[in-house]
mmCIF file of C-alpha atoms in Angstrom:
data_model
loop_
_atom_site.group_PDB
_atom_site.id
_atom_site.type_symbol
_atom_site.label_atom_id
_atom_site.label_comp_id
_atom_site.label_asym_id
_atom_site.label_seq_id
_atom_site.Cartn_x
_atom_site.Cartn_y
_atom_site.Cartn_z
ATOM 1 C CA UNK A 48 104.062 119.974 72.788
ATOM 2 C CA UNK A 49 107.734 119.174 72.563
ATOM 3 C CA UNK A 50 108.690 115.985 74.394
ATOM 4 C CA UNK A 51 110.185 116.942 77.726
ATOM 5 C CA UNK A 52 113.040 114.452 77.546
ATOM 6 C CA UNK A 53 114.481 116.447 74.636
ATOM 7 C CA UNK A 54 114.953 119.518 76.829
ATOM 8 C CA UNK A 55 118.546 120.487 77.499
ATOM 9 C CA UNK A 56 119.995 118.867 80.596
ATOM 10 C CA UNK A 57 119.807 121.102 83.649
ATOM 11 C CA UNK A 58 123.294 122.119 84.753
ATOM 12 C CA UNK A 59 121.765 122.532 88.203
ATOM 13 C CA UNK A 60 121.675 118.762 88.784
ATOM 14 C CA UNK A 61 124.652 117.871 90.963
ATOM 15 C CA UNK A 62 125.953 114.685 92.531
ATOM 16 C CA UNK A 63 125.916 114.932 96.330
ATOM 17 C CA UNK A 64 127.019 111.661 97.972
ATOM 18 C CA UNK A 65 127.055 107.844 97.829
ATOM 19 C CA UNK A 66 126.392 105.393 100.649
ATOM 20 C CA UNK A 67 125.356 101.782 101.193
ATOM 21 C CA UNK A 68 121.676 100.816 101.207
ATOM 22 C CA UNK A 69 120.819 97.314 102.506
ATOM 23 C CA UNK A 70 117.575 96.016 100.936
ATOM 24 C CA UNK A 71 115.775 92.662 100.770
ATOM 25 C CA UNK A 72 117.418 92.220 97.345
ATOM 26 C CA UNK A 73 120.983 92.952 98.436
ATOM 27 C CA UNK A 74 123.241 95.790 99.538
ATOM 28 C CA UNK A 75 123.051 98.516 96.907
ATOM 29 C CA UNK A 76 125.004 101.740 96.567
ATOM 30 C CA UNK A 77 122.659 104.745 96.704
ATOM 31 C CA UNK A 78 123.852 107.815 94.794
ATOM 32 C CA UNK A 79 122.147 111.109 95.625
ATOM 33 C CA UNK A 80 121.704 114.000 93.189
ATOM 34 C CA UNK A 81 120.085 117.390 93.769
ATOM 35 C CA UNK A 82 118.574 119.851 91.316
ATOM 36 C CA UNK A 83 119.292 123.320 92.709
ATOM 37 C CA UNK A 84 116.673 124.932 90.462
ATOM 38 C CA UNK A 85 113.723 122.770 91.540
ATOM 39 C CA UNK A 86 114.957 121.554 94.931
ATOM 40 C CA UNK A 87 114.124 117.993 93.904
ATOM 41 C CA UNK A 88 116.384 115.137 94.943
ATOM 42 C CA UNK A 89 116.887 112.123 92.681
ATOM 43 C CA UNK A 90 118.757 108.887 93.284
ATOM 44 C CA UNK A 91 120.373 105.977 91.485
ATOM 45 C CA UNK A 92 120.667 102.557 93.117
ATOM 46 C CA UNK A 93 123.526 100.473 91.744
ATOM 47 C CA UNK A 94 124.691 96.941 92.391
ATOM 48 C CA UNK A 95 128.094 95.695 91.325
ATOM 49 C CA UNK A 96 130.504 97.578 89.067
ATOM 50 C CA UNK A 97 128.518 99.609 86.535
ATOM 51 C CA UNK A 98 131.470 101.803 85.519
ATOM 52 C CA UNK A 99 133.311 99.259 83.328
ATOM 53 C CA UNK A 100 131.711 100.330 80.034
ATOM 54 C CA UNK A 101 129.712 97.120 79.550
ATOM 55 C CA UNK A 102 125.907 97.221 79.070
ATOM 56 C CA UNK A 103 124.151 97.723 82.406
ATOM 57 C CA UNK A 104 120.820 96.161 83.352
ATOM 58 C CA UNK A 105 118.785 99.276 84.123
ATOM 59 C CA UNK A 106 115.357 100.603 85.055
ATOM 60 C CA UNK A 107 114.135 104.215 84.901
ATOM 61 C CA UNK A 108 111.496 104.479 87.617
ATOM 62 C CA UNK A 109 109.525 107.630 88.336
ATOM 63 C CA UNK A 110 108.412 108.139 91.895
ATOM 64 C CA UNK A 111 104.961 106.756 92.738
ATOM 65 C CA UNK A 112 104.314 107.158 96.452
ATOM 66 C CA UNK A 113 100.919 105.485 96.220
ATOM 67 C CA UNK A 114 102.290 102.438 94.408
ATOM 68 C CA UNK A 115 105.849 102.221 95.735
ATOM 69 C CA UNK A 116 105.132 102.857 99.423
ATOM 70 C CA UNK A 117 101.373 102.535 99.963
ATOM 71 C CA UNK A 118 100.864 99.382 97.860
ATOM 72 C CA UNK A 119 98.205 100.903 95.584
ATOM 73 C CA UNK A 120 96.650 98.512 93.086
ATOM 74 C CA UNK A 121 95.541 101.354 90.793
ATOM 75 C CA UNK A 122 98.850 101.108 88.956
ATOM 76 C CA UNK A 123 101.680 98.619 88.419
ATOM 77 C CA UNK A 124 104.467 100.885 89.694
ATOM 78 C CA UNK A 125 105.221 99.234 93.026
ATOM 79 C CA UNK A 126 105.383 95.738 91.584
ATOM 80 C CA UNK A 127 107.575 96.972 88.729
ATOM 81 C CA UNK A 128 109.965 98.584 91.204
ATOM 82 C CA UNK A 129 110.306 95.382 93.201
ATOM 83 C CA UNK A 130 110.605 93.209 90.087
ATOM 84 C CA UNK A 131 113.381 95.447 88.736
ATOM 85 C CA UNK A 132 115.344 95.260 91.983
ATOM 86 C CA UNK A 133 114.904 91.484 91.999
ATOM 87 C CA UNK A 134 116.241 91.176 88.437
ATOM 88 C CA UNK A 135 119.215 93.393 89.229
ATOM 89 C CA UNK A 136 119.922 91.252 92.284
ATOM 90 C CA UNK A 137 119.792 88.080 90.194
ATOM 91 C CA UNK A 138 122.089 89.653 87.595
ATOM 92 C CA UNK A 139 124.481 90.807 90.330
ATOM 93 C CA UNK A 140 124.919 94.120 88.546
ATOM 94 C CA UNK A 141 122.652 96.940 87.484
ATOM 95 C CA UNK A 142 121.239 100.402 88.047
ATOM 96 C CA UNK A 143 117.829 101.743 89.026
ATOM 97 C CA UNK A 144 117.256 105.431 88.306
ATOM 98 C CA UNK A 145 114.616 106.730 90.745
ATOM 99 C CA UNK A 146 113.322 110.082 89.552
ATOM 100 C CA UNK A 147 111.144 112.321 91.727
ATOM 101 C CA UNK A 148 108.396 112.837 89.132
ATOM 102 C CA UNK A 149 105.196 111.816 90.895
ATOM 103 C CA UNK A 150 102.098 111.275 88.779
ATOM 104 C CA UNK A 151 103.939 111.372 85.442
ATOM 105 C CA UNK A 152 105.252 114.784 86.460
ATOM 106 C CA UNK A 153 102.111 116.469 87.858
ATOM 107 C CA UNK A 154 102.814 115.927 91.566
ATOM 108 C CA UNK A 155 101.092 113.980 94.334
ATOM 109 C CA UNK A 156 98.153 116.291 95.067
ATOM 110 C CA UNK A 157 97.321 116.673 91.392
ATOM 111 C CA UNK A 158 97.563 112.910 91.055
ATOM 112 C CA UNK A 159 94.928 112.563 93.774
ATOM 113 C CA UNK A 160 92.772 115.046 91.829
ATOM 114 C CA UNK A 161 93.321 112.907 88.726
ATOM 115 C CA UNK A 162 92.331 109.792 90.684
ATOM 116 C CA UNK A 163 89.053 111.502 91.607
ATOM 117 C CA UNK A 164 88.344 112.158 87.924
ATOM 118 C CA UNK A 165 89.172 108.514 87.191
ATOM 119 C CA UNK A 166 86.701 107.477 89.898
ATOM 120 C CA UNK A 167 84.121 109.412 87.895
ATOM 121 C CA UNK A 168 84.947 107.627 84.631
ATOM 122 C CA UNK A 169 87.929 109.378 83.028
ATOM 123 C CA UNK A 170 90.961 107.369 82.022
ATOM 124 C CA UNK A 171 94.444 108.323 83.221
ATOM 125 C CA UNK A 172 95.233 110.453 80.155
ATOM 126 C CA UNK A 173 91.855 112.222 80.131
ATOM 127 C CA UNK A 174 92.184 112.997 83.840
ATOM 128 C CA UNK A 175 95.575 114.675 83.398
ATOM 129 C CA UNK A 176 94.328 116.675 80.430
ATOM 130 C CA UNK A 177 91.198 117.868 82.265
ATOM 131 C CA UNK A 178 93.498 119.239 84.960
ATOM 132 C CA UNK A 179 95.406 121.189 82.319
ATOM 133 C CA UNK A 180 98.446 118.914 82.035
ATOM 134 C CA UNK A 181 99.912 116.876 79.224
ATOM 135 C CA UNK A 182 99.466 113.122 79.249
ATOM 136 C CA UNK A 183 103.096 112.688 80.360
ATOM 137 C CA UNK A 184 104.991 115.622 81.885
ATOM 138 C CA UNK A 185 108.148 113.773 82.918
ATOM 139 C CA UNK A 186 111.573 115.235 82.103
ATOM 140 C CA UNK A 187 114.254 112.620 81.478
ATOM 141 C CA UNK A 188 117.043 115.043 80.545
ATOM 142 C CA UNK A 189 118.640 114.713 83.995
ATOM 143 C CA UNK A 190 119.584 111.116 83.134
ATOM 144 C CA UNK A 191 122.589 112.507 81.261
ATOM 145 C CA UNK A 192 124.271 113.823 84.410
ATOM 146 C CA UNK A 193 123.541 110.598 86.292
ATOM 147 C CA UNK A 194 124.863 108.334 83.534
ATOM 148 C CA UNK A 195 127.968 110.436 82.992
ATOM 149 C CA UNK A 196 128.737 110.374 86.721
ATOM 150 C CA UNK A 197 128.457 106.570 86.778
ATOM 151 C CA UNK A 198 130.154 106.103 83.380
ATOM 152 C CA UNK A 199 127.095 104.265 82.015
ATOM 153 C CA UNK A 200 127.100 104.375 78.213
ATOM 154 C CA UNK A 201 125.069 101.267 77.331
ATOM 155 C CA UNK A 202 122.025 99.737 79.012
ATOM 156 C CA UNK A 203 119.717 96.766 78.845
ATOM 157 C CA UNK A 204 116.578 98.667 79.726
ATOM 158 C CA UNK A 205 113.718 97.109 81.676
ATOM 159 C CA UNK A 206 110.701 98.974 80.345
ATOM 160 C CA UNK A 207 107.417 98.756 78.478
ATOM 161 C CA UNK A 208 107.606 102.448 77.553
ATOM 162 C CA UNK A 209 109.237 103.374 74.212
ATOM 163 C CA UNK A 210 109.572 106.979 75.423
ATOM 164 C CA UNK A 211 112.142 105.817 77.967
ATOM 165 C CA UNK A 212 114.195 104.172 75.229
ATOM 166 C CA UNK A 213 114.110 107.409 73.227
ATOM 167 C CA UNK A 214 114.954 109.356 76.378
ATOM 168 C CA UNK A 215 118.062 107.318 77.120
ATOM 169 C CA UNK A 216 119.271 107.487 73.535
ATOM 170 C CA UNK A 217 118.630 111.245 73.385
ATOM 171 C CA UNK A 218 121.052 111.586 76.316
ATOM 172 C CA UNK A 219 123.759 109.631 74.497
ATOM 173 C CA UNK A 220 123.193 106.266 76.189
ATOM 174 C CA UNK A 221 122.788 103.292 73.851
ATOM 175 C CA UNK A 222 119.895 100.938 74.595
ATOM 176 C CA UNK A 223 121.277 97.608 73.412
ATOM 177 C CA UNK A 224 118.205 95.629 74.512
ATOM 178 C CA UNK A 225 114.676 96.255 75.781
ATOM 179 C CA UNK A 226 113.499 93.859 78.461
ATOM 180 C CA UNK A 227 109.728 93.786 79.133
ATOM 181 C CA UNK A 228 108.658 94.388 82.716
ATOM 182 C CA UNK A 229 105.081 93.188 82.977
ATOM 183 C CA UNK A 230 103.841 92.561 86.477
ATOM 184 C CA UNK A 231 101.165 93.610 88.932
ATOM 185 C CA UNK A 232 98.107 93.272 86.667
ATOM 186 C CA UNK A 233 94.860 93.174 88.635
ATOM 187 C CA UNK A 234 91.186 94.176 88.185
ATOM 188 C CA UNK A 235 91.827 97.609 89.718
ATOM 189 C CA UNK A 236 94.407 98.645 87.103
ATOM 190 C CA UNK A 237 93.051 96.893 83.995
ATOM 191 C CA UNK A 238 91.718 100.155 82.476
ATOM 192 C CA UNK A 239 94.894 102.006 83.452
ATOM 193 C CA UNK A 240 97.109 99.463 81.690
ATOM 194 C CA UNK A 241 94.830 99.419 78.630
ATOM 195 C CA UNK A 242 95.095 103.220 78.424
ATOM 196 C CA UNK A 243 98.881 103.122 78.708
ATOM 197 C CA UNK A 244 98.931 100.701 75.803
ATOM 198 C CA UNK A 245 96.297 102.372 73.645
ATOM 199 C CA UNK A 246 97.091 106.059 74.234
ATOM 200 C CA UNK A 247 100.700 106.167 75.453
ATOM 201 C CA UNK A 248 102.144 103.406 73.277
ATOM 202 C CA UNK A 249 103.356 101.130 76.047
ATOM 203 C CA UNK A 250 104.336 97.656 74.887
ATOM 204 C CA UNK A 251 102.408 94.857 76.577
#
């Protein structure tokens, strides 16, 4: 299957509006984008001036309601989100791309179905495949519109996932440095993290 981040960028993704977003890590600018074809809304949080052409501390974060909002310990998503915002705050400048791609692109209800299969012994990749999905269904092509709107051409990317590096570079954004983001390990996600490393190539 062709990697989804090499799909052509959807011309349907449009910038909508920017406003202030106070958070525990500082007052960010929140930039809203909408994909008219799918109806999905995506955002970028920025801190400081990211439009000056210099490398931007950045994180690509796919939506994980269970981890980001419900504090699930089955994954490391929520802790990674908070750690990324903390690092951007400390840097005083950066961007967090928050993409509405729950469950590596399969959606929330299908993720719950996948969790049930994991409860019965499957790993995260096997569960997705048993439901008829690829191991990772996320589409990163919309990053191009977001980066062009914010004039981001170079990033220092906080990630353990080499696919995200390839995704950024395929959209014309240079990744000048990869910064590991390893946090949130616990007994409940040990198998999940081992599978991400062994089957998905994540760098731990």
